[in-house]
PDB file of C-alpha atoms in Angstrom:
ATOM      1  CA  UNK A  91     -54.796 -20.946  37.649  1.00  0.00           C
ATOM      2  CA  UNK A  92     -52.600 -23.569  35.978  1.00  0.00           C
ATOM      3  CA  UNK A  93     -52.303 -27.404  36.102  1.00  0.00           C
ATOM      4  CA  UNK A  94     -48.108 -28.314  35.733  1.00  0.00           C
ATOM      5  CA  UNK A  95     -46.813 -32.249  35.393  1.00  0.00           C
ATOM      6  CA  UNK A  96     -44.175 -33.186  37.645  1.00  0.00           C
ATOM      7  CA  UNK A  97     -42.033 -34.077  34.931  1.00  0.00           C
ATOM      8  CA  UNK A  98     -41.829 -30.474  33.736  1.00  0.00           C
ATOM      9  CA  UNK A  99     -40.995 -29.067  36.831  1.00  0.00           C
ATOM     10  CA  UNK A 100     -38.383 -27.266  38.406  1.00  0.00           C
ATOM     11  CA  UNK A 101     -39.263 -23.846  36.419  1.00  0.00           C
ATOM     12  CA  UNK A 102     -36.448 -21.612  37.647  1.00  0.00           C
ATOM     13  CA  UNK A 103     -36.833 -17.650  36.364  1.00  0.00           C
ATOM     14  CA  UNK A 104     -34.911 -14.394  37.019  1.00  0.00           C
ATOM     15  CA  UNK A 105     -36.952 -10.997  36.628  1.00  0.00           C
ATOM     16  CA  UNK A 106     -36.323  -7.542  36.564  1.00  0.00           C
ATOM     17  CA  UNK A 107     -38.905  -5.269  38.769  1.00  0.00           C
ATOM     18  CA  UNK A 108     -39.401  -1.582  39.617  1.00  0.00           C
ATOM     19  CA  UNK A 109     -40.378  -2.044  43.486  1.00  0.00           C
ATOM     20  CA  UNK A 110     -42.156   0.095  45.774  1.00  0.00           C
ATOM     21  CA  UNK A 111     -41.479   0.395  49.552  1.00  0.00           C
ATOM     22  CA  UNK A 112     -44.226   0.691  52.121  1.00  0.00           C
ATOM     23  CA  UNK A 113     -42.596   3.718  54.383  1.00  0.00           C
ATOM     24  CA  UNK A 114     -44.874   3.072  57.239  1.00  0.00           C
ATOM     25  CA  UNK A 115     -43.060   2.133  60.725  1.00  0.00           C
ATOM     26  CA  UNK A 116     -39.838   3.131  59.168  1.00  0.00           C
ATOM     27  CA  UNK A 117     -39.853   7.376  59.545  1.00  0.00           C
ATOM     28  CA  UNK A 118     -36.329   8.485  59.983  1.00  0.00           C
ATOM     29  CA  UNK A 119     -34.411   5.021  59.528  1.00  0.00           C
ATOM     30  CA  UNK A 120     -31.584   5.256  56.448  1.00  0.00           C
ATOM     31  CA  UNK A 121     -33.105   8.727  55.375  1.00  0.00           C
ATOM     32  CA  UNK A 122     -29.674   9.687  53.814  1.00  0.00           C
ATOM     33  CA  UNK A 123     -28.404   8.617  50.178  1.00  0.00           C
ATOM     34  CA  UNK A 124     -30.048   5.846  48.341  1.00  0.00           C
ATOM     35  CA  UNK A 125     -29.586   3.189  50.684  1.00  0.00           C
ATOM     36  CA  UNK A 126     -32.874   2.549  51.209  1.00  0.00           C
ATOM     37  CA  UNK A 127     -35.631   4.634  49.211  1.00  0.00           C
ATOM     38  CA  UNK A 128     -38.989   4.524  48.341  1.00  0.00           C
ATOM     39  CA  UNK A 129     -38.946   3.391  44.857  1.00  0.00           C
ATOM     40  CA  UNK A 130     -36.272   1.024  43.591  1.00  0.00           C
ATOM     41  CA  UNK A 131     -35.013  -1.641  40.787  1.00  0.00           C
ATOM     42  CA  UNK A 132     -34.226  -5.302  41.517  1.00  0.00           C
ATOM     43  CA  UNK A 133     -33.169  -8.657  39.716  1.00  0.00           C
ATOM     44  CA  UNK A 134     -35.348 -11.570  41.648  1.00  0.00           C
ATOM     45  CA  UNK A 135     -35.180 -15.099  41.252  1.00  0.00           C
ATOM     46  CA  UNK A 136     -38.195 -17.024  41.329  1.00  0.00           C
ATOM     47  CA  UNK A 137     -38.189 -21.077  41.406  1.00  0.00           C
ATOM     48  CA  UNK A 138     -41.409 -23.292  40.845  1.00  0.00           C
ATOM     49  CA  UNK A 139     -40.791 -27.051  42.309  1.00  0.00           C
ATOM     50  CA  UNK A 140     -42.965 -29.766  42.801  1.00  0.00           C
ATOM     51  CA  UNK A 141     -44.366 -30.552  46.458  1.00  0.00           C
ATOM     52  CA  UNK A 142     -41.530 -32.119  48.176  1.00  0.00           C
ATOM     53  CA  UNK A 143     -40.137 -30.317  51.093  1.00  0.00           C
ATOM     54  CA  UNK A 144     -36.323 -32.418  50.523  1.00  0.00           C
ATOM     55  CA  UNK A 145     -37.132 -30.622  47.170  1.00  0.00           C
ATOM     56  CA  UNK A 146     -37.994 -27.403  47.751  1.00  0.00           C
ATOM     57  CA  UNK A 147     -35.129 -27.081  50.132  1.00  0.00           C
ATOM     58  CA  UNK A 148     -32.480 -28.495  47.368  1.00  0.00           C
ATOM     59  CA  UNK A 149     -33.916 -25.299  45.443  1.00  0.00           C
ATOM     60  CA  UNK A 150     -33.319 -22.617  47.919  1.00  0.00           C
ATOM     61  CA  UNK A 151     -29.625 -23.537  48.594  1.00  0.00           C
ATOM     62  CA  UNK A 152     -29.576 -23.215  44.964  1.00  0.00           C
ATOM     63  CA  UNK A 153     -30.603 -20.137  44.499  1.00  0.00           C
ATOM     64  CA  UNK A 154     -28.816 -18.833  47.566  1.00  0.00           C
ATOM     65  CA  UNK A 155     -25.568 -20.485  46.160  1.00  0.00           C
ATOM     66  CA  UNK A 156     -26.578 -17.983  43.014  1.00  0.00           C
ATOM     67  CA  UNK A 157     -27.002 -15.208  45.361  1.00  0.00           C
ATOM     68  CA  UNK A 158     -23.271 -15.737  46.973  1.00  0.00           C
ATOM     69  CA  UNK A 159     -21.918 -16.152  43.817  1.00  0.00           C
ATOM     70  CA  UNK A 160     -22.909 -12.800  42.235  1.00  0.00           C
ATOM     71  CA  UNK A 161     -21.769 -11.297  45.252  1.00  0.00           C
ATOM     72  CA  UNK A 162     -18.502 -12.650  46.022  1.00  0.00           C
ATOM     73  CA  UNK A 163     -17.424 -12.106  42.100  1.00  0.00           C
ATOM     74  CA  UNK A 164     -17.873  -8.136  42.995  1.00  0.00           C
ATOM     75  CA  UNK A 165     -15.898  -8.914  46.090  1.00  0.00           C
ATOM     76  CA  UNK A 166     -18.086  -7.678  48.441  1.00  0.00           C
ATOM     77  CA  UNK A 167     -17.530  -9.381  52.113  1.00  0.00           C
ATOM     78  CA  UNK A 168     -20.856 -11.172  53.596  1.00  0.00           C
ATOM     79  CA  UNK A 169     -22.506 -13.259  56.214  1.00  0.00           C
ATOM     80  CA  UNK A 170     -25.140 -15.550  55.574  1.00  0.00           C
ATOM     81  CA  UNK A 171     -27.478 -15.220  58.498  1.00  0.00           C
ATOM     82  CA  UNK A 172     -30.831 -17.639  59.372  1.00  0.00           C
ATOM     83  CA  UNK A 173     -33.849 -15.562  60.217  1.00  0.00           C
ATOM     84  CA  UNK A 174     -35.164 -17.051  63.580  1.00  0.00           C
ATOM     85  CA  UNK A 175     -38.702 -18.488  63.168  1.00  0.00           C
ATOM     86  CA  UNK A 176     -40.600 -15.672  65.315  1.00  0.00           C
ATOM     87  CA  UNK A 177     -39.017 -13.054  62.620  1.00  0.00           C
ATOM     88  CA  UNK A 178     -40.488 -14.800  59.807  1.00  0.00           C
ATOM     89  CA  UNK A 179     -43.822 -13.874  57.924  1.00  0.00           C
ATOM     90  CA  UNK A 180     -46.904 -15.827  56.991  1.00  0.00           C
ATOM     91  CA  UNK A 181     -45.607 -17.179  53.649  1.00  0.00           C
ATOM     92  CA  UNK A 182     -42.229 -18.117  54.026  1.00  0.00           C
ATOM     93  CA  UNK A 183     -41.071 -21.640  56.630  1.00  0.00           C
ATOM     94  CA  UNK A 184     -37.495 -20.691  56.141  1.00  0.00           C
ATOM     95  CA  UNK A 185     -35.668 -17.686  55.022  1.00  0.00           C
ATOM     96  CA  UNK A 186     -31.715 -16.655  54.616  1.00  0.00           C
ATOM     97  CA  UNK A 187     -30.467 -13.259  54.497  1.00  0.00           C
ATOM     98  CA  UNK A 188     -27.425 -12.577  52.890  1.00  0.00           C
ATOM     99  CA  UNK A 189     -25.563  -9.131  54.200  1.00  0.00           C
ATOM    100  CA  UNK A 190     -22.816  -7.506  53.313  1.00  0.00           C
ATOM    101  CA  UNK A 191     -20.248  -5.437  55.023  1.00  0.00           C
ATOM    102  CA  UNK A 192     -20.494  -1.381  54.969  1.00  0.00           C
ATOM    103  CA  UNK A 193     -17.175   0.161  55.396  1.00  0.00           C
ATOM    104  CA  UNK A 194     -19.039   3.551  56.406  1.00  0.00           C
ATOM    105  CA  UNK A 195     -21.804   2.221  58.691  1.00  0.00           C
ATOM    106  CA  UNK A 196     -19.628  -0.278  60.323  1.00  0.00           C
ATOM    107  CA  UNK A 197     -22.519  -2.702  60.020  1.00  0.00           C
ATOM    108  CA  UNK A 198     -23.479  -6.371  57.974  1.00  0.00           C
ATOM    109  CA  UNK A 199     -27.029  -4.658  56.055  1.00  0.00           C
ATOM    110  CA  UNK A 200     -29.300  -6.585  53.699  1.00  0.00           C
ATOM    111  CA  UNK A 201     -28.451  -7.409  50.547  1.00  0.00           C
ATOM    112  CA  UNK A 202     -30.031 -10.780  49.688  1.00  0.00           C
ATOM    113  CA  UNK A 203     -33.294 -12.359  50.988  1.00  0.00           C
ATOM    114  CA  UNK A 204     -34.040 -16.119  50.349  1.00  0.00           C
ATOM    115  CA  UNK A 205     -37.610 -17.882  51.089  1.00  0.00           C
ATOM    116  CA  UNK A 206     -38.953 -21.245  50.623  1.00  0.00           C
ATOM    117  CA  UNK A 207     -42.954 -19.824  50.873  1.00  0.00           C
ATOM    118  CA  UNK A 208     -43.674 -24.136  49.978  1.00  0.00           C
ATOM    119  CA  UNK A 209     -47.502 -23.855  49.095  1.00  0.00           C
ATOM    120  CA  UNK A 210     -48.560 -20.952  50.642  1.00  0.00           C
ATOM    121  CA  UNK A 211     -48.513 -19.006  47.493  1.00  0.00           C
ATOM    122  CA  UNK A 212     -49.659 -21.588  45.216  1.00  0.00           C
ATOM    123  CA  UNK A 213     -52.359 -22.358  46.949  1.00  0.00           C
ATOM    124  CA  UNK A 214     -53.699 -18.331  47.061  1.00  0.00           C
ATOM    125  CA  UNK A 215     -52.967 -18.911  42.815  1.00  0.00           C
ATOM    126  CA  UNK A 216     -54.380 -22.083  42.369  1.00  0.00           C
ATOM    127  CA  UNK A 217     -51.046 -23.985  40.813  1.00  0.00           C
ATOM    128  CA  UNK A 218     -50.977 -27.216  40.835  1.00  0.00           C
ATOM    129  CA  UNK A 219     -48.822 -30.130  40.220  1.00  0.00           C
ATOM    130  CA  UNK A 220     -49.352 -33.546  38.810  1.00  0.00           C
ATOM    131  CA  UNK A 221     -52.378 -35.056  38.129  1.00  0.00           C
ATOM    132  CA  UNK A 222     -54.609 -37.152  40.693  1.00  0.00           C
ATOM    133  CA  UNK A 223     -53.290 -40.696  42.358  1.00  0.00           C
ATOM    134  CA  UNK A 224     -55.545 -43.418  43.585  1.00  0.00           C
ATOM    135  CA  UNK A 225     -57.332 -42.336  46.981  1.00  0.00           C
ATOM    136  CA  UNK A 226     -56.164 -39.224  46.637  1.00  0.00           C
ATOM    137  CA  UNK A 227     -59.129 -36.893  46.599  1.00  0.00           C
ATOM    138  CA  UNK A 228     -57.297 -33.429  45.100  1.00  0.00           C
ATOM    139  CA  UNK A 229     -54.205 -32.958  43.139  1.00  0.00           C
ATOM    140  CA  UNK A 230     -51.088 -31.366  45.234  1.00  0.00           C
ATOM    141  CA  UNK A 231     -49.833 -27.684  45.040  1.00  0.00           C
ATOM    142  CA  UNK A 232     -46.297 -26.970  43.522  1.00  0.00           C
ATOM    143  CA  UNK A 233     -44.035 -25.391  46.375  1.00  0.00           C
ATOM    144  CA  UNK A 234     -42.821 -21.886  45.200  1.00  0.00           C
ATOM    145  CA  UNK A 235     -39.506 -20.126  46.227  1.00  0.00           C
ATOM    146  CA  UNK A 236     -37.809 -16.326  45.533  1.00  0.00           C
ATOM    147  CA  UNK A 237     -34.806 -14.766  46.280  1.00  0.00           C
ATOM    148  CA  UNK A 238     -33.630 -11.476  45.568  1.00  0.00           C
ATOM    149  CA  UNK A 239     -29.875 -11.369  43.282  1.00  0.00           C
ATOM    150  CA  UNK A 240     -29.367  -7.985  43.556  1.00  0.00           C
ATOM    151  CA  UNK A 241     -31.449  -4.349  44.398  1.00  0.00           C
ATOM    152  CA  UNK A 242     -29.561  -1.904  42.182  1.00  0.00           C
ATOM    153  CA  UNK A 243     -29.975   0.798  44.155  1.00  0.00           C
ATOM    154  CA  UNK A 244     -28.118  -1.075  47.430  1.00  0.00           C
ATOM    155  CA  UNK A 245     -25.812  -2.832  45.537  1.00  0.00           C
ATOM    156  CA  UNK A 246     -24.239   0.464  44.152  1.00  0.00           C
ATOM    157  CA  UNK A 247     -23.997   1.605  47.857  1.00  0.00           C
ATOM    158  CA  UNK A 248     -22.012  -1.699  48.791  1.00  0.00           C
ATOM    159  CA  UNK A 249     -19.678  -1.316  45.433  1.00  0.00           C
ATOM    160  CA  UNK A 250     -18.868   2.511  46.617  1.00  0.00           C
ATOM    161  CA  UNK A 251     -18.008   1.794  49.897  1.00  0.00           C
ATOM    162  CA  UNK A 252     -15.824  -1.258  49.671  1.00  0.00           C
ATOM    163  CA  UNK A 253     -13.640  -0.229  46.561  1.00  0.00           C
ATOM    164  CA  UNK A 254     -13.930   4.230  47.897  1.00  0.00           C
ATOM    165  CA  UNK A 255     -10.276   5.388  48.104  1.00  0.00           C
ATOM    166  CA  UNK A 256      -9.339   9.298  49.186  1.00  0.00           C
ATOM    167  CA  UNK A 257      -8.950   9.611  45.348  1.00  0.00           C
ATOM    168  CA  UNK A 258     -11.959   8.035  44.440  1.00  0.00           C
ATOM    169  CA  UNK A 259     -13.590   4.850  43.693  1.00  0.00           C
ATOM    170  CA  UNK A 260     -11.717   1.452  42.151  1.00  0.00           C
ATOM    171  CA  UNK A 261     -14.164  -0.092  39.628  1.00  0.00           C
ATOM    172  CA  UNK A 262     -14.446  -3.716  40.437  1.00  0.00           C
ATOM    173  CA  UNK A 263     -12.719  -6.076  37.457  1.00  0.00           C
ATOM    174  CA  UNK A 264     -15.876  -7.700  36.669  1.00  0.00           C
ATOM    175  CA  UNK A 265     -17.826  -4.281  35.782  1.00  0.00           C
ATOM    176  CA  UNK A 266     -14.728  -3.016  33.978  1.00  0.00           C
ATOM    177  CA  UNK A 267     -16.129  -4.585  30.340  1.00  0.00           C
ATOM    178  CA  UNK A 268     -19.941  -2.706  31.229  1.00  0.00           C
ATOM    179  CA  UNK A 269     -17.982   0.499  31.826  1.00  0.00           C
ATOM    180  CA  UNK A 270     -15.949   0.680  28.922  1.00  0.00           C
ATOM    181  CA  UNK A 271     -12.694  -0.477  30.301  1.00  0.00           C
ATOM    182  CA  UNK A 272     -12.738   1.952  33.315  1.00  0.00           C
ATOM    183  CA  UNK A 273     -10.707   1.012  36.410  1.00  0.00           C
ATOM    184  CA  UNK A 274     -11.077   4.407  38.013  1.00  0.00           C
ATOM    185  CA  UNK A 275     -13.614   6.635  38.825  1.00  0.00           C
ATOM    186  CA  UNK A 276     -11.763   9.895  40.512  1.00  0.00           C
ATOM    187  CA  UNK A 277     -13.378  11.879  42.855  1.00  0.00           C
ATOM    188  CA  UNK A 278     -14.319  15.121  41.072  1.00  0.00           C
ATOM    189  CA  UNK A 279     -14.917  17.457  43.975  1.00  0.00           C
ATOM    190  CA  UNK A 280     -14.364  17.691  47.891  1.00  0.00           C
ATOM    191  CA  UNK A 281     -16.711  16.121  49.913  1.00  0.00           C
ATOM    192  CA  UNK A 282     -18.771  18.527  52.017  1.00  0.00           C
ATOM    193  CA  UNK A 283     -18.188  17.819  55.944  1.00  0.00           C
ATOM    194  CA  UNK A 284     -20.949  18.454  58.486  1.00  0.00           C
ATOM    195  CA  UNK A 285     -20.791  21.457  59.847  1.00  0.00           C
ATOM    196  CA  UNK A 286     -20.829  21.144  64.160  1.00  0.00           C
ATOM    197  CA  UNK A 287     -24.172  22.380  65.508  1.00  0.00           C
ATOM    198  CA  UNK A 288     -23.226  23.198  68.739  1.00  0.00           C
ATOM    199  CA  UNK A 289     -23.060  26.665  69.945  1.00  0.00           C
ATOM    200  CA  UNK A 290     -19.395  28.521  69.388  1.00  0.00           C
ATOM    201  CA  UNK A 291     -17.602  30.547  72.180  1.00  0.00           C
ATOM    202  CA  UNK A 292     -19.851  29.050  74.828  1.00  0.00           C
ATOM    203  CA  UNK A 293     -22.765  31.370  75.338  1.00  0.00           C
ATOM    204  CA  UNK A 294     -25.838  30.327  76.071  1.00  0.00           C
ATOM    205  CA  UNK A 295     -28.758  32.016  76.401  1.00  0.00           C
ATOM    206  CA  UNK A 296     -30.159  29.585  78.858  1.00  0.00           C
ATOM    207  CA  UNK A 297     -27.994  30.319  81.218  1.00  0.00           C
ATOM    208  CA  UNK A 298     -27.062  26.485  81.229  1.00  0.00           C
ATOM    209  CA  UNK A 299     -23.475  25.350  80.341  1.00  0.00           C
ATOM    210  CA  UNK A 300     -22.265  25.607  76.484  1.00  0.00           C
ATOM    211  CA  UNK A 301     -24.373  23.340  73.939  1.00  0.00           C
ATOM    212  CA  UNK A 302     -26.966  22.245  77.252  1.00  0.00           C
ATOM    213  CA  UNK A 303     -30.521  22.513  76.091  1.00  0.00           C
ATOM    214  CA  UNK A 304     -32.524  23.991  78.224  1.00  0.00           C
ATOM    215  CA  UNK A 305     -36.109  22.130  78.945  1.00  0.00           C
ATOM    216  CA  UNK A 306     -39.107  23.313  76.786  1.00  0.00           C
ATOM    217  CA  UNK A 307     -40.930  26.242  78.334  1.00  0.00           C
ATOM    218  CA  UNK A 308     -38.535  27.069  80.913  1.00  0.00           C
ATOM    219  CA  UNK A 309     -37.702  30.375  81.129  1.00  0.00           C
ATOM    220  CA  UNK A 310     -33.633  31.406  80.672  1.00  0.00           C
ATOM    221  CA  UNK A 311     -32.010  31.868  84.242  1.00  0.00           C
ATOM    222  CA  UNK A 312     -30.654  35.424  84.898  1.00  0.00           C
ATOM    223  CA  UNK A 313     -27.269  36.402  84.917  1.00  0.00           C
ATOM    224  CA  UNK A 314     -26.090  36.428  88.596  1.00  0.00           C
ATOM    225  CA  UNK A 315     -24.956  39.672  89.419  1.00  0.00           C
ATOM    226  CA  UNK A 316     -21.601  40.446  91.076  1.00  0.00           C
ATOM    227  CA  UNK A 317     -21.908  42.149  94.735  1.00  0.00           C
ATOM    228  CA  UNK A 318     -20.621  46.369  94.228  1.00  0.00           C
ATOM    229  CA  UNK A 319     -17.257  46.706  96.117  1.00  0.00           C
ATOM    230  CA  UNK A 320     -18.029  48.221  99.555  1.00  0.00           C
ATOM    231  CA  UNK A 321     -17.577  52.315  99.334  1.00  0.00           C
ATOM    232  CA  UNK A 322     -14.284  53.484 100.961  1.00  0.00           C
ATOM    233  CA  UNK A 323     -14.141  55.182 104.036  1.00  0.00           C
ATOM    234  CA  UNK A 324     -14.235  59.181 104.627  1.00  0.00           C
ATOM    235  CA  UNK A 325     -11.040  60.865 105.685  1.00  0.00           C
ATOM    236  CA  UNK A 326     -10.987  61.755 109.066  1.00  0.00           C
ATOM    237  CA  UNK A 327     -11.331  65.709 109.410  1.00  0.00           C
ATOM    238  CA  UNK A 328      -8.432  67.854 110.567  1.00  0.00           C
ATOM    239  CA  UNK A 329      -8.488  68.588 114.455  1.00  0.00           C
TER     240      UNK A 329
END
C-alpha cells in the first residue's frame, strides 16, 4: 500500500527481470533456437501517473516512442500494430505491439508490448494518489503503465538475422563500443542443412507411390504379380 501526491507523480522506472513463460497452449510453436523459450531476460519500463486518462495516454506514447527508439538505433525494420479490443486482457484498455521484421521467417514477430492497465493494477495494490477533495468520499488510484524495451533473448535473434551475411554476421555500429570494437563476427563453421526425410529410390513398402504414407493399421498391398508367358506349342510329329 502507498499514498503518492500528485505533485510527485509521473514515477517513470526501467527494470531488469529474469522471466518465466507459462508453456501451456503453446506445445510445438517456435520450438527451435531461442526465439521463444521458457526462461528468459528482459529490460521493462514501468510508468506510475496520476488518474487522468489524457494523462496516462501522454505516458504510453512515451514510452512507446522509447521503445522505437532503441529499436530503430539497432536498425531493425518494424511495424507498430494496435491490438484490437477482443485480443486484449483484463488489465490493460489499450495496448501496442511493436514487431520487427525476420529475414528467415519471413514474418513481423513481437518484440515490444505497450499497456496502459489505468487503475486496474493499482487498485489490486492499493496505490493511491492525492489526498481527499470536498464531497469526494475516497481518494483516487494512480493509473499504472509497462512496456517491454527489449527481451534479450529475441532481440539477439532479430540482430542475427537482419545484419547475417554468407560470411557471417555484421555487428551493428551501436554495439561495436560493448564488443570491443568488433564489426565482424565470421562464421566459424558450415551450417548443417536438413537432411530430406523422404524415402530414396522410390520404394515403398506400402505399396503406395514414393514418400505416400500409408494409413495407420492398414496392412501393405502385395506386389501384383506379372501373368507367366503362355508355354509354346509342341512340334508336330513326323508322318
Amino acid at each position: 500500500k502507498e499514498w503518492l501526491q500528485e505533485d510527485e507523480l509521473p514515477k517513470r522506472y526501467a527494470g531488469f527481470s529474469t522471466c518465466f513463460r507459462k508453456e501451456a497452449g503453446s506445445s510445438g510453436r517456435d520450438i527451435r533456437g531461442i526465439f521463444r523459450v521458457h526462461q528468459f531476460d528482459k529490460v521493462e519500463q514501468f510508468v506510475v501517473c496520476k488518474d487522468d486518462i489524457e494523462e496516462s495516454k501522454k505516458m504510453q506514447d512515451q514510452m512507446l516512442e522509447a521503445a522505437e527508439q532503441f529499436w530503430q538505433s539497432l536498425g531493425i525494420p518494424y511495424r507498430v500494430v494496435t491490438i484490437v479490443s477482443a485480443e486484449l486482457n483484463d488489465a490493460a484498455i489499450k495496448k501496442y505491439d511493436l514487431e520487427g521484421w525476420f529475414p528467415g521467417q519471413q514474418a513481423y514477430r513481437e518484440l515490444v508490448s505497450c499497456s496502459n492497465c489505468t487503475d486496474f493494477q493499482s487498485r489490486a495494490m492499493e496505490i493511491r494518489c492525492g489526498s481527499k477533495k470536498m464531497n469526494q468520499t475516497s481518494a483516487s488510484y494512480c493509473h499504472m503503465l509497462n512496456s517491454t524495451l527489449v527481451a534479450t533473448g529475441r532481440g539477439i535473434c532479430a540482430v542475427l538475422e537482419n545484419y547475417q551475411t554468407p560470411e557471417g554476421v555484421v555487428v551493428p555500429e551501436v554495439l561495436r563500443p560493448y564488443m570491443g570494437g568488433m564489426e565482424f563476427m565470421p562464421f566459424v563453421r558450415e551450417a548443417k542443412l536438413e537432411k530430406d526425410t523422404a524415402p530414396k529410390g522410390g520404394k515403398n513398402k506400402g505399396g503406395g507411390k514414393p514418400g505416400e504414407k500409408q494409413p495407420k493399421g492398414s496392412k501393405p498391398k502385395p506386389a501384383k504379380k506379372e501373368a507367366a508367358p503362355a508355354p509354346a506349342p509342341a512340334p508336330a510329329a513326323a508322318a
